[in-house]
Amino acid sequence: DFLHHQVFRKRKYGDWAGIFWGNLMQGYSVQWWKNKHNGHHAVPNLHSTSALSQDGDPDIDTMPLLAWSLKQAQSYRELNQGKDSPMVRFLIRNQALFYFPILLLARLSWMNESFKVSFGLGAASENAAQEMKLKGLQYPTLERVCMILHYVWAFAVSTGYGTFGVGKSIAFFMTMTCSCGWFL
């Protein structure tokens, strides 16, 4: 609601609250989320016209892991001379079993894309790259500082403030991160 500007009269306060809850507390770039969410609202639940186009809802651009319709599954075949690999067939046939485990890993992808946008290291789509080129980050320093603080905090907690071994630290970080994906 903060980033939908529903809480405060002034948009900047909603943006700042979004940076607190997004960048600092979750490790997500507010600007990355806004770009992704605006793309979703522009064409909600509509598939891209082809596997290579970027004119559909980015929230359902999940092939080859999840197919939201037969049309989406078939359009992905354009990339592979009209055939699906055995792995794609397996994933689509069993997507009901994989849906929630994929959410666990989706958070890692979202964190990666968000980090890249915040620090100018790339964008997930051509649309996102174009928007970043035109507008850039609205609060570049604040977004980056809050993301750095998030990862410093996450590292400190994941290592038990220096008391956990490497394996336990990685397991803790993955559990912490992936459980957030589950609840998103």
Coordinates of C-alpha atoms in Angstrom, one line a residue:
D1 CA 0.0 0.0 0.0
F2 CA 2.9 2.4 0.6
L3 CA 4.1 2.1 -3.0
H4 CA 0.5 2.3 -4.3
H5 CA 0.5 5.7 -2.4
Q6 CA -2.5 4.7 -0.3
V7 CA -1.2 5.6 3.2
F8 CA 0.2 9.1 3.1
R9 CA -0.9 12.3 1.4
K10 CA 2.6 13.0 0.1
R11 CA 4.0 10.4 -2.3
K12 CA 7.5 10.8 -1.0
Y13 CA 6.5 9.5 2.4
G14 CA 5.0 6.4 0.8
D15 CA 8.2 6.0 -1.2
W16 CA 10.4 6.3 1.9
A17 CA 8.2 3.8 3.8
G18 CA 8.6 1.5 0.7
I19 CA 12.4 1.9 0.9
F20 CA 12.4 1.1 4.6
W21 CA 10.2 -2.1 4.1
G22 CA 11.6 -3.0 0.7
N23 CA 15.2 -2.1 0.5
L24 CA 16.2 -2.2 4.2
M25 CA 14.0 -4.9 5.6
Q26 CA 13.7 -7.3 2.6
G27 CA 16.6 -6.4 0.2
Y28 CA 14.4 -5.4 -2.7
S29 CA 14.8 -2.2 -4.7
V30 CA 11.7 -0.1 -4.6
Q31 CA 12.5 1.1 -8.2
W32 CA 12.8 -2.5 -9.4
W33 CA 9.5 -3.4 -7.8
K34 CA 7.7 -0.3 -9.2
N35 CA 9.0 -1.1 -12.7
K36 CA 7.9 -4.7 -12.5
H37 CA 4.5 -3.8 -10.9
N38 CA 3.8 -1.1 -13.4
G39 CA 4.5 -3.6 -16.2
H40 CA 2.0 -5.9 -14.5
H41 CA -0.7 -3.2 -14.3
A42 CA -0.2 -2.2 -17.9
V43 CA -1.1 -5.7 -19.2
P44 CA -2.4 -7.7 -16.2
N45 CA -2.4 -11.5 -16.8
L46 CA -1.8 -11.1 -20.5
H47 CA 0.7 -13.4 -22.2
S48 CA 3.4 -12.0 -24.5
T49 CA 2.6 -12.3 -28.2
S50 CA 5.6 -14.5 -28.7
A51 CA 8.3 -16.2 -26.7
L52 CA 10.8 -13.5 -27.6
S53 CA 8.5 -10.4 -27.2
Q54 CA 8.2 -8.5 -23.9
D55 CA 4.7 -7.1 -24.3
G56 CA 3.0 -9.3 -21.7
D57 CA 2.6 -9.3 -17.9
P58 CA 6.1 -9.8 -16.4
D59 CA 4.5 -11.5 -13.4
I60 CA 3.5 -14.5 -15.5
D61 CA 6.6 -14.7 -17.7
T62 CA 7.7 -17.9 -16.0
M63 CA 8.4 -20.3 -18.8
P64 CA 9.9 -22.9 -18.8
L65 CA 9.2 -23.4 -15.1
L66 CA 5.5 -22.7 -15.0
A67 CA 3.0 -22.5 -17.9
W68 CA -0.1 -20.4 -17.1
S69 CA -1.9 -21.5 -20.3
L70 CA -1.6 -23.8 -23.2
K71 CA -0.9 -20.8 -25.4
Q72 CA 2.1 -19.8 -23.2
A73 CA 3.5 -23.3 -23.3
Q74 CA 3.1 -23.5 -27.1
S75 CA 4.7 -20.1 -27.7
Y76 CA 7.8 -21.2 -25.8
R77 CA 8.3 -23.9 -28.4
E78 CA 9.1 -21.2 -30.9
L79 CA 12.6 -21.0 -29.3
N80 CA 13.3 -24.7 -29.8
Q81 CA 12.2 -25.5 -33.4
G82 CA 8.7 -26.5 -32.2
K83 CA 9.8 -29.0 -29.6
D84 CA 10.0 -29.1 -25.8
S85 CA 13.1 -30.6 -24.1
P86 CA 12.5 -33.5 -21.8
M87 CA 13.2 -31.2 -18.8
V88 CA 10.5 -28.7 -19.9
R89 CA 8.0 -31.5 -20.5
F90 CA 8.8 -32.8 -17.0
L91 CA 8.5 -29.4 -15.3
I92 CA 5.2 -28.5 -17.0
R93 CA 3.7 -31.9 -16.4
N94 CA 4.5 -31.6 -12.7
Q95 CA 4.1 -27.9 -12.2
A96 CA 1.5 -28.4 -9.5
L97 CA 4.1 -30.1 -7.4
F98 CA 6.8 -27.6 -8.1
Y99 CA 4.8 -24.3 -7.7
F100 CA 5.6 -23.7 -4.0
P101 CA 9.2 -24.9 -4.2
I102 CA 9.7 -22.5 -7.2
L103 CA 8.4 -19.6 -5.0
L104 CA 11.2 -20.5 -2.5
L105 CA 13.8 -19.9 -5.3
A106 CA 11.9 -17.0 -6.9
R107 CA 13.0 -14.8 -4.0
L108 CA 16.6 -15.4 -5.0
S109 CA 15.9 -14.3 -8.5
W110 CA 14.0 -11.2 -7.4
M111 CA 16.8 -10.2 -5.0
N112 CA 19.4 -10.6 -7.8
E113 CA 17.4 -8.6 -10.3
S114 CA 16.6 -5.9 -7.7
F115 CA 20.3 -5.7 -6.7
K116 CA 21.3 -5.3 -10.4
V117 CA 18.8 -2.5 -10.9
S118 CA 19.8 -0.6 -7.7
F119 CA 23.5 -0.7 -8.6
G120 CA 23.2 -0.2 -12.3
L121 CA 24.4 -3.7 -13.2
G122 CA 21.6 -4.6 -15.7
A123 CA 17.9 -5.1 -15.9
A124 CA 15.7 -8.2 -16.2
S125 CA 14.0 -7.1 -19.4
E126 CA 14.4 -4.6 -22.2
N127 CA 11.5 -2.7 -20.8
A128 CA 13.1 -2.4 -17.4
A129 CA 16.4 -1.3 -19.0
Q130 CA 14.7 1.3 -21.1
E131 CA 12.8 2.7 -18.0
M132 CA 16.0 2.8 -16.0
K133 CA 17.8 4.6 -18.8
L134 CA 15.0 7.2 -19.1
K135 CA 14.2 7.7 -15.4
G136 CA 17.0 6.1 -13.3
L137 CA 16.5 5.5 -9.6
Q138 CA 14.3 8.0 -7.9
Y139 CA 16.3 7.8 -4.6
P140 CA 19.6 6.3 -5.7
T141 CA 21.7 6.9 -2.6
L142 CA 18.9 6.0 -0.1
E143 CA 18.1 2.8 -2.1
R144 CA 21.7 1.7 -2.3
V145 CA 22.5 2.5 1.4
C146 CA 19.4 0.6 2.6
M147 CA 20.2 -2.4 0.5
I148 CA 23.8 -2.5 1.7
L149 CA 22.6 -2.3 5.3
H150 CA 20.1 -5.1 4.6
Y151 CA 22.8 -7.4 3.3
V152 CA 25.2 -6.5 6.1
W153 CA 22.5 -7.3 8.6
A154 CA 21.5 -10.5 6.8
F155 CA 25.2 -11.6 6.8
A156 CA 25.6 -10.8 10.5
V157 CA 22.4 -12.8 11.4
S158 CA 23.3 -15.6 9.0
T159 CA 26.7 -16.1 10.6
G160 CA 25.3 -15.9 14.1
Y161 CA 27.4 -12.7 14.5
G162 CA 30.5 -14.7 13.7
T163 CA 29.8 -17.8 15.7
F164 CA 28.3 -20.2 13.0
G165 CA 30.5 -22.2 10.6
V166 CA 30.2 -21.7 6.9
G167 CA 27.8 -24.5 6.2
K168 CA 25.4 -23.5 9.0
S169 CA 25.6 -19.8 7.8
I170 CA 24.7 -20.8 4.3
A171 CA 21.9 -23.0 5.5
F172 CA 20.6 -20.3 7.7
F173 CA 20.7 -17.7 4.9
M174 CA 19.0 -20.0 2.5
T175 CA 16.3 -20.9 5.0
M176 CA 15.7 -17.2 5.9
T177 CA 15.7 -16.1 2.2
C178 CA 13.6 -18.9 0.8
S179 CA 11.0 -18.9 3.5
C180 CA 10.4 -15.2 2.6
G181 CA 9.8 -16.4 -1.0
W182 CA 7.3 -18.9 0.3
F183 CA 5.3 -16.2 2.1
L184 CA 5.3 -13.7 -0.8

